[in-house]
mmCIF file of C-alpha atoms in Angstrom:
data_model
loop_
_atom_site.group_PDB
_atom_site.id
_atom_site.type_symbol
_atom_site.label_atom_id
_atom_site.label_comp_id
_atom_site.label_asym_id
_atom_site.label_seq_id
_atom_site.Cartn_x
_atom_site.Cartn_y
_atom_site.Cartn_z
ATOM 1 C CA MET A 246 -41.193 149.305 -112.143
ATOM 2 C CA ASN A 247 -41.806 148.897 -115.909
ATOM 3 C CA PRO A 248 -39.348 150.856 -118.283
ATOM 4 C CA THR A 249 -40.465 151.424 -122.013
ATOM 5 C CA PRO A 250 -38.015 150.799 -124.425
ATOM 6 C CA ASN A 251 -36.819 154.865 -125.052
ATOM 7 C CA SER A 252 -36.944 155.462 -121.687
ATOM 8 C CA LEU A 253 -34.614 153.955 -118.746
ATOM 9 C CA PRO A 254 -35.281 154.971 -114.771
ATOM 10 C CA ALA A 255 -32.554 157.245 -114.035
ATOM 11 C CA ALA A 256 -31.524 156.099 -110.735
ATOM 12 C CA ASP A 257 -31.852 152.767 -110.384
ATOM 13 C CA GLY A 258 -30.978 149.443 -112.850
ATOM 14 C CA PRO A 259 -33.896 148.486 -115.218
ATOM 15 C CA GLU A 260 -35.646 145.374 -114.879
ATOM 16 C CA ALA A 261 -34.352 144.048 -117.974
ATOM 17 C CA PRO A 262 -30.792 144.967 -119.422
ATOM 18 C CA ALA A 263 -30.030 146.563 -121.762
ATOM 19 C CA TRP A 264 -28.054 144.123 -123.944
ATOM 20 C CA GLY A 265 -27.816 145.698 -127.288
ATOM 21 C CA ALA A 266 -27.000 149.654 -125.989
ATOM 22 C CA VAL A 267 -24.132 147.912 -123.760
ATOM 23 C CA ILE A 268 -22.888 146.213 -126.777
ATOM 24 C CA SER A 269 -22.887 149.667 -128.827
ATOM 25 C CA MET A 270 -21.102 151.576 -126.048
ATOM 26 C CA ALA A 271 -18.629 148.633 -126.369
ATOM 27 C CA LEU A 272 -18.454 149.650 -130.158
ATOM 28 C CA GLY A 273 -17.499 153.300 -129.152
ATOM 29 C CA VAL A 274 -15.079 152.573 -127.122
ATOM 30 C CA PHE A 275 -13.720 150.042 -129.325
ATOM 31 C CA GLY A 276 -13.595 153.212 -131.915
ATOM 32 C CA LEU A 277 -11.933 155.778 -129.567
ATOM 33 C CA VAL A 278 -9.327 153.651 -128.314
ATOM 34 C CA THR A 279 -8.181 152.224 -131.808
ATOM 35 C CA ALA A 280 -8.053 155.903 -132.910
ATOM 36 C CA GLU A 281 -6.324 156.737 -129.425
ATOM 37 C CA PHE A 282 -4.161 154.621 -129.889
ATOM 38 C CA LEU A 283 -2.724 154.006 -133.781
ATOM 39 C CA PRO A 284 -0.382 156.679 -133.538
ATOM 40 C CA ALA A 285 1.900 154.554 -131.593
ATOM 41 C CA SER A 286 1.230 152.209 -134.517
ATOM 42 C CA LEU A 287 2.194 154.479 -137.316
ATOM 43 C CA LEU A 288 4.320 156.881 -135.975
ATOM 44 C CA THR A 289 7.067 155.989 -138.558
ATOM 45 C CA PRO A 290 5.175 157.221 -141.418
ATOM 46 C CA ILE A 291 3.495 159.694 -140.144
ATOM 47 C CA ALA A 292 6.578 161.590 -139.584
ATOM 48 C CA ALA A 293 8.738 160.344 -142.076
ATOM 49 C CA ASP A 294 4.991 162.065 -144.869
ATOM 50 C CA LEU A 295 4.594 165.236 -142.812
ATOM 51 C CA GLY A 296 7.781 165.713 -142.311
ATOM 52 C CA ILE A 297 8.533 165.811 -138.772
ATOM 53 C CA THR A 298 10.325 164.060 -136.260
ATOM 54 C CA GLU A 299 8.714 160.811 -134.608
ATOM 55 C CA GLY A 300 9.018 162.854 -130.944
ATOM 56 C CA ALA A 301 6.955 165.471 -132.876
ATOM 57 C CA ALA A 302 5.213 162.987 -134.266
ATOM 58 C CA GLY A 303 4.275 161.514 -131.038
ATOM 59 C CA GLN A 304 3.210 164.575 -129.855
ATOM 60 C CA ALA A 305 0.018 164.008 -131.274
ATOM 61 C CA VAL A 306 -0.450 161.131 -128.626
ATOM 62 C CA THR A 307 -0.484 164.133 -126.046
ATOM 63 C CA VAL A 308 -2.812 166.806 -127.534
ATOM 64 C CA THR A 309 -5.526 163.637 -127.860
ATOM 65 C CA ALA A 310 -4.405 163.598 -123.851
ATOM 66 C CA VAL A 311 -4.363 166.980 -123.096
ATOM 67 C CA VAL A 312 -7.793 167.477 -123.626
ATOM 68 C CA GLY A 313 -9.431 163.937 -122.835
ATOM 69 C CA MET A 314 -8.105 165.135 -119.142
ATOM 70 C CA VAL A 315 -10.280 168.481 -119.795
ATOM 71 C CA ALA A 316 -12.793 166.998 -121.339
ATOM 72 C CA SER A 317 -13.062 164.107 -118.627
ATOM 73 C CA LEU A 318 -13.519 166.958 -115.672
ATOM 74 C CA LEU A 319 -15.626 169.672 -117.306
ATOM 75 C CA ILE A 320 -18.224 166.932 -119.143
ATOM 76 C CA THR A 321 -20.456 166.346 -115.977
ATOM 77 C CA SER A 322 -21.129 170.550 -115.105
ATOM 78 C CA LEU A 323 -21.204 171.574 -119.235
ATOM 79 C CA ALA A 324 -23.394 168.382 -119.772
ATOM 80 C CA ARG A 325 -25.589 168.499 -117.242
ATOM 81 C CA ASN A 326 -29.162 169.092 -119.030
ATOM 82 C CA ILE A 327 -28.072 167.020 -122.552
ATOM 83 C CA ASP A 328 -29.640 163.425 -122.854
ATOM 84 C CA ARG A 329 -26.671 160.687 -122.242
ATOM 85 C CA ARG A 330 -27.895 158.797 -125.346
ATOM 86 C CA HIS A 331 -27.556 162.484 -127.387
ATOM 87 C CA LEU A 332 -24.629 163.321 -125.974
ATOM 88 C CA MET A 333 -22.712 159.545 -126.503
ATOM 89 C CA MET A 334 -23.617 159.780 -130.043
ATOM 90 C CA ILE A 335 -22.255 163.242 -130.174
ATOM 91 C CA PHE A 336 -19.534 161.605 -129.018
ATOM 92 C CA SER A 337 -19.508 159.135 -131.898
ATOM 93 C CA GLY A 338 -19.385 162.224 -134.319
ATOM 94 C CA LEU A 339 -16.915 163.819 -133.357
ATOM 95 C CA LEU A 340 -14.985 159.879 -133.598
ATOM 96 C CA VAL A 341 -15.504 160.141 -137.832
ATOM 97 C CA ILE A 342 -15.016 164.009 -138.139
ATOM 98 C CA SER A 343 -11.013 163.850 -136.207
ATOM 99 C CA ASN A 344 -10.393 160.323 -138.082
ATOM 100 C CA LEU A 345 -11.537 161.885 -141.734
ATOM 101 C CA MET A 346 -9.316 165.360 -141.122
ATOM 102 C CA VAL A 347 -5.970 163.428 -139.663
ATOM 103 C CA ALA A 348 -6.006 161.504 -142.706
ATOM 104 C CA ALA A 349 -6.616 164.344 -145.139
ATOM 105 C CA ALA A 350 -4.230 166.390 -142.741
ATOM 106 C CA PRO A 351 -2.025 168.290 -145.090
ATOM 107 C CA GLY A 352 0.914 168.848 -142.040
ATOM 108 C CA LEU A 353 0.781 168.949 -138.135
ATOM 109 C CA SER A 354 -1.417 171.463 -137.495
ATOM 110 C CA VAL A 355 -4.498 169.595 -138.938
ATOM 111 C CA LEU A 356 -3.687 166.812 -137.636
ATOM 112 C CA LEU A 357 -2.894 167.858 -133.985
ATOM 113 C CA ILE A 358 -6.284 169.373 -134.366
ATOM 114 C CA GLY A 359 -8.343 165.861 -135.242
ATOM 115 C CA ARG A 360 -6.378 164.561 -132.756
ATOM 116 C CA LEU A 361 -8.138 167.914 -130.606
ATOM 117 C CA LEU A 362 -11.292 166.360 -131.394
ATOM 118 C CA LEU A 363 -10.560 163.042 -130.933
ATOM 119 C CA GLY A 364 -9.630 163.704 -126.824
ATOM 120 C CA VAL A 365 -12.956 165.855 -126.276
ATOM 121 C CA ALA A 366 -15.055 162.854 -127.720
ATOM 122 C CA LEU A 367 -12.135 160.446 -125.746
ATOM 123 C CA GLY A 368 -12.307 161.865 -122.517
ATOM 124 C CA GLY A 369 -16.512 162.621 -122.432
ATOM 125 C CA PHE A 370 -17.145 159.444 -123.236
ATOM 126 C CA TRP A 371 -14.510 158.080 -120.426
ATOM 127 C CA ALA A 372 -15.944 159.474 -117.709
ATOM 128 C CA MET A 373 -19.228 159.206 -118.796
ATOM 129 C CA SER A 374 -19.371 155.228 -119.507
ATOM 130 C CA THR A 375 -19.482 153.672 -116.043
ATOM 131 C CA ALA A 376 -22.648 155.525 -114.437
ATOM 132 C CA ILE A 377 -24.389 155.205 -117.651
ATOM 133 C CA VAL A 378 -23.806 151.176 -117.448
ATOM 134 C CA ILE A 379 -25.011 151.395 -114.453
ATOM 135 C CA ARG A 380 -27.831 152.733 -115.970
ATOM 136 C CA LEU A 381 -28.603 149.838 -118.921
ATOM 137 C CA VAL A 382 -28.682 146.888 -116.891
ATOM 138 C CA PRO A 383 -29.933 145.907 -113.232
ATOM 139 C CA ALA A 384 -26.892 145.737 -110.545
ATOM 140 C CA ALA A 385 -26.127 141.953 -110.504
ATOM 141 C CA SER A 386 -25.144 142.267 -114.478
ATOM 142 C CA VAL A 387 -22.951 145.397 -114.170
ATOM 143 C CA PRO A 388 -19.618 143.971 -113.326
ATOM 144 C CA ARG A 389 -20.445 141.609 -116.569
ATOM 145 C CA ALA A 390 -21.878 144.695 -118.619
ATOM 146 C CA LEU A 391 -18.309 146.625 -117.565
ATOM 147 C CA SER A 392 -16.584 143.459 -118.443
ATOM 148 C CA MET A 393 -18.117 144.130 -122.111
ATOM 149 C CA ILE A 394 -17.113 147.953 -121.993
ATOM 150 C CA PHE A 395 -13.380 146.994 -121.178
ATOM 151 C CA SER A 396 -12.898 143.928 -124.426
ATOM 152 C CA GLY A 397 -13.796 147.242 -127.009
ATOM 153 C CA VAL A 398 -10.245 148.578 -125.333
ATOM 154 C CA SER A 399 -8.744 144.551 -125.768
ATOM 155 C CA GLY A 400 -10.386 144.495 -128.996
ATOM 156 C CA ALA A 401 -8.697 147.918 -129.592
ATOM 157 C CA THR A 402 -5.334 147.013 -128.195
ATOM 158 C CA ILE A 403 -5.357 144.185 -130.381
ATOM 159 C CA VAL A 404 -6.062 145.999 -133.698
ATOM 160 C CA ALA A 405 -5.002 148.971 -133.606
ATOM 161 C CA ALA A 406 -0.805 148.358 -133.646
ATOM 162 C CA PRO A 407 -0.298 145.025 -135.717
ATOM 163 C CA VAL A 408 -3.716 145.737 -137.887
ATOM 164 C CA GLY A 409 -2.735 149.647 -137.583
ATOM 165 C CA SER A 410 1.238 148.911 -138.661
ATOM 166 C CA TYR A 411 0.574 146.299 -141.194
ATOM 167 C CA VAL A 412 -2.496 148.200 -143.079
ATOM 168 C CA GLY A 413 -0.218 151.336 -142.968
ATOM 169 C CA GLU A 414 2.497 149.797 -144.769
ATOM 170 C CA LEU A 415 0.363 148.209 -147.172
ATOM 171 C CA ALA A 416 -2.214 151.275 -148.005
ATOM 172 C CA GLY A 417 -0.360 154.549 -146.432
ATOM 173 C CA TRP A 418 -1.425 155.477 -142.772
ATOM 174 C CA ARG A 419 -3.649 158.053 -144.213
ATOM 175 C CA PHE A 420 -5.989 155.473 -145.074
ATOM 176 C CA VAL A 421 -6.119 153.306 -141.537
ATOM 177 C CA PHE A 422 -7.083 156.438 -140.238
ATOM 178 C CA VAL A 423 -10.194 156.281 -142.235
ATOM 179 C CA LEU A 424 -10.737 152.949 -142.125
ATOM 180 C CA THR A 425 -11.096 154.203 -137.809
ATOM 181 C CA ALA A 426 -13.866 156.806 -139.160
ATOM 182 C CA LEU A 427 -15.965 153.723 -140.171
ATOM 183 C CA LEU A 428 -15.835 152.271 -137.155
ATOM 184 C CA GLY A 429 -17.341 156.320 -135.492
ATOM 185 C CA VAL A 430 -19.979 155.365 -138.224
ATOM 186 C CA ALA A 431 -20.502 151.936 -136.957
ATOM 187 C CA ALA A 432 -20.711 153.070 -133.562
ATOM 188 C CA LEU A 433 -23.007 155.796 -133.824
ATOM 189 C CA PHE A 434 -25.623 154.162 -136.248
ATOM 190 C CA ALA A 435 -25.568 150.817 -133.075
ATOM 191 C CA GLN A 436 -25.810 153.936 -129.976
ATOM 192 C CA PHE A 437 -29.037 155.428 -132.048
ATOM 193 C CA PHE A 438 -30.712 151.916 -132.472
ATOM 194 C CA THR A 439 -30.029 150.841 -129.123
ATOM 195 C CA LEU A 440 -29.562 152.936 -126.429
ATOM 196 C CA PRO A 441 -32.570 154.364 -124.717
ATOM 197 C CA LYS A 442 -33.435 157.465 -123.462
ATOM 198 C CA LEU A 443 -31.419 158.757 -120.709
ATOM 199 C CA ALA A 444 -31.864 162.037 -119.007
ATOM 200 C CA PRO A 445 -29.117 163.290 -117.018
ATOM 201 C CA THR A 446 -29.287 162.678 -112.638
ATOM 202 C CA GLY A 447 -27.586 164.452 -110.550
ATOM 203 C CA THR A 448 -25.996 168.425 -110.018
ATOM 204 C CA SER A 449 -22.476 167.460 -111.410
ATOM 205 C CA SER A 450 -20.303 170.010 -110.742
ATOM 206 C CA ILE A 451 -16.647 171.353 -110.481
ATOM 207 C CA LYS A 452 -16.980 171.967 -106.518
ATOM 208 C CA THR A 453 -18.061 168.157 -106.505
ATOM 209 C CA LEU A 454 -14.499 166.864 -107.693
ATOM 210 C CA GLY A 455 -13.039 168.700 -105.091
ATOM 211 C CA THR A 456 -15.705 167.449 -102.619
ATOM 212 C CA VAL A 457 -14.411 163.733 -103.946
ATOM 213 C CA LEU A 458 -11.094 164.569 -103.507
ATOM 214 C CA LYS A 459 -10.862 165.461 -100.022
ATOM 215 C CA ARG A 460 -12.301 162.056 -99.351
ATOM 216 C CA PRO A 461 -9.562 160.354 -97.331
ATOM 217 C CA GLY A 462 -6.997 158.040 -100.148
ATOM 218 C CA ILE A 463 -8.520 159.667 -102.777
ATOM 219 C CA ALA A 464 -6.151 161.937 -104.340
ATOM 220 C CA LEU A 465 -2.847 159.422 -103.477
ATOM 221 C CA GLY A 466 -4.649 157.207 -105.670
ATOM 222 C CA LEU A 467 -5.434 159.143 -108.325
ATOM 223 C CA VAL A 468 -1.810 159.745 -108.227
ATOM 224 C CA ALA A 469 -0.949 156.203 -107.935
ATOM 225 C CA ALA A 470 -3.021 155.385 -110.964
ATOM 226 C CA THR A 471 -1.631 158.345 -112.925
ATOM 227 C CA LEU A 472 1.955 156.878 -112.692
ATOM 228 C CA VAL A 473 1.392 153.422 -113.884
ATOM 229 C CA PHE A 474 -0.353 154.847 -116.979
ATOM 230 C CA GLY A 475 2.311 157.388 -117.758
ATOM 231 C CA GLY A 476 4.764 154.805 -116.948
ATOM 232 C CA HIS A 477 2.626 152.152 -119.684
ATOM 233 C CA PHE A 478 2.790 155.484 -122.651
ATOM 234 C CA ALA A 479 5.791 156.278 -122.496
ATOM 235 C CA PHE A 480 6.494 152.217 -123.142
ATOM 236 C CA PHE A 481 4.148 152.132 -125.172
ATOM 237 C CA THR A 482 4.170 154.978 -127.683
ATOM 238 C CA TYR A 483 7.706 154.566 -128.694
ATOM 239 C CA LEU A 484 7.521 150.883 -128.796
ATOM 240 C CA ARG A 485 7.787 150.532 -132.456
ATOM 241 C CA PRO A 486 10.804 152.962 -132.765
ATOM 242 C CA TYR A 487 12.642 150.522 -130.435
ATOM 243 C CA LEU A 488 11.537 147.553 -132.528
ATOM 244 C CA GLU A 489 12.551 149.176 -135.435
ATOM 245 C CA ALA A 490 16.157 150.690 -134.273
ATOM 246 C CA ASP A 491 16.986 148.376 -131.634
ATOM 247 C CA ILE A 492 16.022 145.153 -131.875
ATOM 248 C CA GLY A 493 16.386 145.438 -136.167
ATOM 249 C CA ALA A 494 12.320 144.034 -136.778
ATOM 250 C CA GLY A 495 10.826 144.708 -140.042
ATOM 251 C CA ILE A 496 7.513 145.701 -140.818
ATOM 252 C CA GLY A 497 5.852 142.416 -140.660
ATOM 253 C CA MET A 498 7.622 141.178 -137.569
ATOM 254 C CA VAL A 499 6.632 144.428 -135.860
ATOM 255 C CA SER A 500 3.267 143.419 -136.636
ATOM 256 C CA ALA A 501 3.424 140.766 -135.246
ATOM 257 C CA LEU A 502 4.896 141.782 -132.387
ATOM 258 C CA LEU A 503 2.117 144.414 -132.060
ATOM 259 C CA LEU A 504 -0.305 141.350 -131.995
ATOM 260 C CA GLY A 505 1.197 139.081 -129.485
ATOM 261 C CA PHE A 506 1.561 142.177 -127.403
ATOM 262 C CA GLY A 507 -2.584 142.926 -127.568
ATOM 263 C CA LEU A 508 -3.507 139.200 -127.766
ATOM 264 C CA ALA A 509 -1.580 139.038 -124.248
ATOM 265 C CA ASN A 510 -3.557 142.230 -123.197
ATOM 266 C CA PHE A 511 -6.460 140.540 -123.718
ATOM 267 C CA VAL A 512 -5.665 137.618 -122.176
ATOM 268 C CA GLY A 513 -4.871 139.862 -119.167
ATOM 269 C CA THR A 514 -8.202 141.502 -119.097
ATOM 270 C CA LEU A 515 -9.679 137.691 -118.817
ATOM 271 C CA VAL A 516 -7.721 137.036 -115.992
ATOM 272 C CA ALA A 517 -7.799 140.390 -113.614
ATOM 273 C CA GLY A 518 -11.032 139.773 -111.901
ATOM 274 C CA SER A 519 -9.348 136.545 -110.486
ATOM 275 C CA LEU A 520 -6.240 138.293 -109.856
ATOM 276 C CA ILE A 521 -8.404 141.030 -108.502
ATOM 277 C CA SER A 522 -10.181 139.201 -106.454
ATOM 278 C CA ARG A 523 -7.435 137.844 -104.207
ATOM 279 C CA SER A 524 -6.515 141.170 -102.945
ATOM 280 C CA LEU A 525 -6.802 144.541 -105.043
ATOM 281 C CA LYS A 526 -4.337 146.484 -103.546
ATOM 282 C CA MET A 527 -1.766 143.544 -104.017
ATOM 283 C CA SER A 528 -2.966 143.389 -107.859
ATOM 284 C CA LEU A 529 -2.869 147.771 -108.059
ATOM 285 C CA ALA A 530 0.971 147.689 -106.485
ATOM 286 C CA ALA A 531 2.326 144.056 -108.130
ATOM 287 C CA LEU A 532 1.640 145.233 -111.911
ATOM 288 C CA PRO A 533 3.506 147.844 -112.135
ATOM 289 C CA LEU A 534 6.502 146.622 -110.039
ATOM 290 C CA PHE A 535 6.530 143.604 -112.906
ATOM 291 C CA MET A 536 5.849 146.713 -115.676
ATOM 292 C CA ALA A 537 8.967 147.746 -114.238
ATOM 293 C CA LEU A 538 11.285 144.718 -114.244
ATOM 294 C CA ILE A 539 10.648 144.509 -117.400
ATOM 295 C CA ALA A 540 11.320 147.816 -118.044
ATOM 296 C CA VAL A 541 14.992 147.011 -116.707
ATOM 297 C CA LEU A 542 15.427 143.801 -118.304
ATOM 298 C CA LEU A 543 15.133 145.528 -122.066
ATOM 299 C CA VAL A 544 17.715 148.803 -121.417
ATOM 300 C CA THR A 545 20.116 146.574 -119.140
ATOM 301 C CA THR A 546 20.367 143.270 -121.363
ATOM 302 C CA ALA A 547 19.506 144.528 -124.950
ATOM 303 C CA PRO A 548 17.459 141.213 -125.547
ATOM 304 C CA PRO A 549 17.896 139.375 -128.760
ATOM 305 C CA LEU A 550 14.417 139.236 -130.728
ATOM 306 C CA PRO A 551 13.264 136.191 -128.944
ATOM 307 C CA LEU A 552 13.071 137.011 -125.435
ATOM 308 C CA ALA A 553 12.152 141.069 -126.689
ATOM 309 C CA ALA A 554 8.814 139.442 -127.630
ATOM 310 C CA VAL A 555 8.175 137.348 -124.841
ATOM 311 C CA LEU A 556 9.052 140.316 -122.623
ATOM 312 C CA VAL A 557 6.695 142.534 -124.842
ATOM 313 C CA ALA A 558 4.079 139.865 -124.973
ATOM 314 C CA PHE A 559 4.486 139.788 -120.864
ATOM 315 C CA TRP A 560 4.084 143.310 -120.747
ATOM 316 C CA GLY A 561 0.579 143.708 -122.531
ATOM 317 C CA PHE A 562 -0.640 140.834 -120.369
ATOM 318 C CA LEU A 563 -0.227 143.185 -117.166
ATOM 319 C CA PHE A 564 -0.994 146.209 -118.638
ATOM 320 C CA GLY A 565 -4.455 144.367 -119.620
ATOM 321 C CA ALA A 566 -5.084 143.878 -115.477
ATOM 322 C CA VAL A 567 -4.263 147.866 -115.308
ATOM 323 C CA PRO A 568 -7.813 149.231 -116.596
ATOM 324 C CA VAL A 569 -10.013 146.848 -114.508
ATOM 325 C CA ALA A 570 -8.005 147.199 -111.408
ATOM 326 C CA TRP A 571 -8.021 150.905 -110.875
ATOM 327 C CA SER A 572 -11.695 151.215 -112.307
ATOM 328 C CA THR A 573 -12.622 148.383 -109.263
ATOM 329 C CA TRP A 574 -10.926 150.392 -106.609
ATOM 330 C CA LEU A 575 -13.053 153.315 -107.960
ATOM 331 C CA ALA A 576 -16.341 151.537 -107.683
ATOM 332 C CA ARG A 577 -15.426 150.503 -104.378
ATOM 333 C CA THR A 578 -13.761 153.108 -102.691
ATOM 334 C CA ILE A 579 -16.356 155.666 -104.063
ATOM 335 C CA PRO A 580 -19.081 154.310 -105.122
ATOM 336 C CA ASP A 581 -22.008 157.324 -104.424
ATOM 337 C CA GLU A 582 -20.354 159.498 -106.424
ATOM 338 C CA ALA A 583 -19.802 157.589 -110.201
ATOM 339 C CA GLU A 584 -19.826 160.602 -112.632
ATOM 340 C CA SER A 585 -17.775 162.376 -110.834
ATOM 341 C CA ALA A 586 -15.359 160.244 -110.007
ATOM 342 C CA GLY A 587 -15.466 158.669 -113.733
ATOM 343 C CA GLY A 588 -14.297 162.104 -114.911
ATOM 344 C CA LEU A 589 -11.328 162.650 -111.923
ATOM 345 C CA LEU A 590 -10.060 158.941 -112.913
ATOM 346 C CA VAL A 591 -10.471 158.982 -116.723
ATOM 347 C CA ALA A 592 -9.034 162.707 -116.102
ATOM 348 C CA SER A 593 -5.339 161.352 -114.349
ATOM 349 C CA ILE A 594 -5.472 158.457 -117.033
ATOM 350 C CA GLN A 595 -5.070 160.718 -119.854
ATOM 351 C CA PHE A 596 -2.438 163.560 -118.122
ATOM 352 C CA ALA A 597 -0.507 160.920 -117.854
ATOM 353 C CA ILE A 598 -0.852 159.742 -120.883
ATOM 354 C CA ALA A 599 -0.318 162.939 -122.276
ATOM 355 C CA MET A 600 3.012 162.981 -120.246
ATOM 356 C CA GLY A 601 3.916 159.646 -120.775
ATOM 357 C CA ALA A 602 4.166 160.762 -124.621
ATOM 358 C CA ALA A 603 5.343 164.225 -124.295
ATOM 359 C CA VAL A 604 8.061 163.868 -121.882
ATOM 360 C CA GLY A 605 9.492 160.352 -124.300
ATOM 361 C CA GLY A 606 9.242 162.426 -127.449
ATOM 362 C CA ILE A 607 11.233 164.302 -125.411
ATOM 363 C CA ILE A 608 13.666 161.599 -124.150
ATOM 364 C CA PHE A 609 13.439 159.867 -127.417
ATOM 365 C CA ASP A 610 14.958 162.958 -129.690
ATOM 366 C CA LEU A 611 17.494 163.057 -127.368
ATOM 367 C CA SER A 612 18.570 159.902 -126.123
ATOM 368 C CA GLY A 613 16.316 157.262 -127.954
ATOM 369 C CA ALA A 614 13.695 154.543 -126.966
ATOM 370 C CA ILE A 615 16.464 152.755 -124.365
ATOM 371 C CA SER A 616 16.391 155.695 -122.003
ATOM 372 C CA VAL A 617 12.599 155.734 -122.507
ATOM 373 C CA PHE A 618 12.000 152.566 -121.374
ATOM 374 C CA GLY A 619 14.285 153.649 -118.606
ATOM 375 C CA THR A 620 12.520 156.448 -117.298
ATOM 376 C CA SER A 621 9.225 153.990 -117.516
ATOM 377 C CA GLY A 622 10.725 151.048 -115.074
ATOM 378 C CA LEU A 623 11.896 153.817 -112.585
ATOM 379 C CA ILE A 624 8.313 155.880 -113.478
ATOM 380 C CA LEU A 625 6.340 152.488 -112.326
ATOM 381 C CA ALA A 626 8.581 151.212 -109.877
ATOM 382 C CA LEU A 627 7.841 154.618 -107.780
ATOM 383 C CA ALA A 628 3.731 153.834 -108.414
ATOM 384 C CA ALA A 629 4.564 150.631 -107.326
ATOM 385 C CA ILE A 630 5.831 151.513 -103.447
ATOM 386 C CA GLY A 631 3.336 154.786 -103.442
ATOM 387 C CA ILE A 632 0.613 151.856 -103.705
ATOM 388 C CA MET A 633 2.090 149.735 -100.869
ATOM 389 C CA VAL A 634 2.706 152.276 -98.755
ATOM 390 C CA GLY A 635 -0.604 154.629 -99.283
ATOM 391 C CA VAL A 636 -3.400 153.620 -101.152
ATOM 392 C CA ARG A 637 -6.748 152.409 -99.600
ATOM 393 C CA SER A 638 -8.688 149.697 -101.618
ATOM 394 C CA ARG A 639 -11.715 150.276 -99.520
ATOM 395 C CA PRO A 640 -13.863 153.044 -97.941
ATOM 396 C CA GLU A 641 -13.427 154.730 -94.794
ATOM 397 C CA ALA A 642 -15.701 152.362 -92.623
ATOM 398 C CA SER A 643 -17.878 156.154 -91.691
ATOM 399 C CA MET A 644 -17.741 156.256 -95.598
ATOM 400 C CA ALA A 645 -19.011 152.522 -96.763
#
């Protein structure tokens, strides 16, 4: 088999890896996740400019996550006849439109519509990404390619929060979203020049999703993943208000702390492989358990700024390994249904983000960030217990 530059085989990977295409996918992930994370670092100025509460502004995260959840479930069936190359470019185009709408938003309604479009792009892109990467590189290169994709997430974590808050202070929060739209333009051009034709494969449908869910341990695993990501995003969405109101950090210190969070998150992503290789199940459980302990410390000790900085950075380090661990779980337990299973995992994560931001916003408006962190810690502790009790890290023998 000798694929041309514009076409790749549908089932097996190509003989030579298409690293340029993988990089263009990572760039798309970087732009999408940067846009997803921005409201967490710009919550205060967005709320002040639009005349709404910070809890209401936090719903910009909620609407993106809800729509992302729905898109991740439906995209494989709705787009079954669309070339995957064109689909990725459509998602990058939506990223551009979304950020320009948010940058120009006169009020909450337009802001939420723009974030809705981002949810479509985010959910669809993530649901398809693993299955597409498998088709871009030989089987032996898949782990490396997936790590490149996740580097886009880590890069966004580093850039979105500290740079977003700092540039937003200098030039206004709207300018930050204009810059993010330019990331979408860059991803769109990169994908146009590097992605090969990727004809749709299989017969993915809503029925396929149900079949995957019926496999032993899959539903419980997805519930556990939902709790872990929900606990994290309840914490992360309201981190800046906590640093400002409860710790007394100024904008410069907030940017520095968020940068520390992002760098620690990147390191966590890098070391995740070695942790997971020792024991996937132990990694899945230990990560949320340690995050829950951090939440308890923040709630019960009212730490001074230096200790709070260390705890926030350690949280970032732990969460850096979380997406890698759950993607590895998915690859090991459902290797034969990558597209449909990926949609289910993305839907679970987006639902978790929505619930974390929505419930966190209600709790924040009622009793502040400390109560949000306490709830987050409880959710993460429950997730750790559920993982240890019932989550399988490998398929049943009959499925292997």
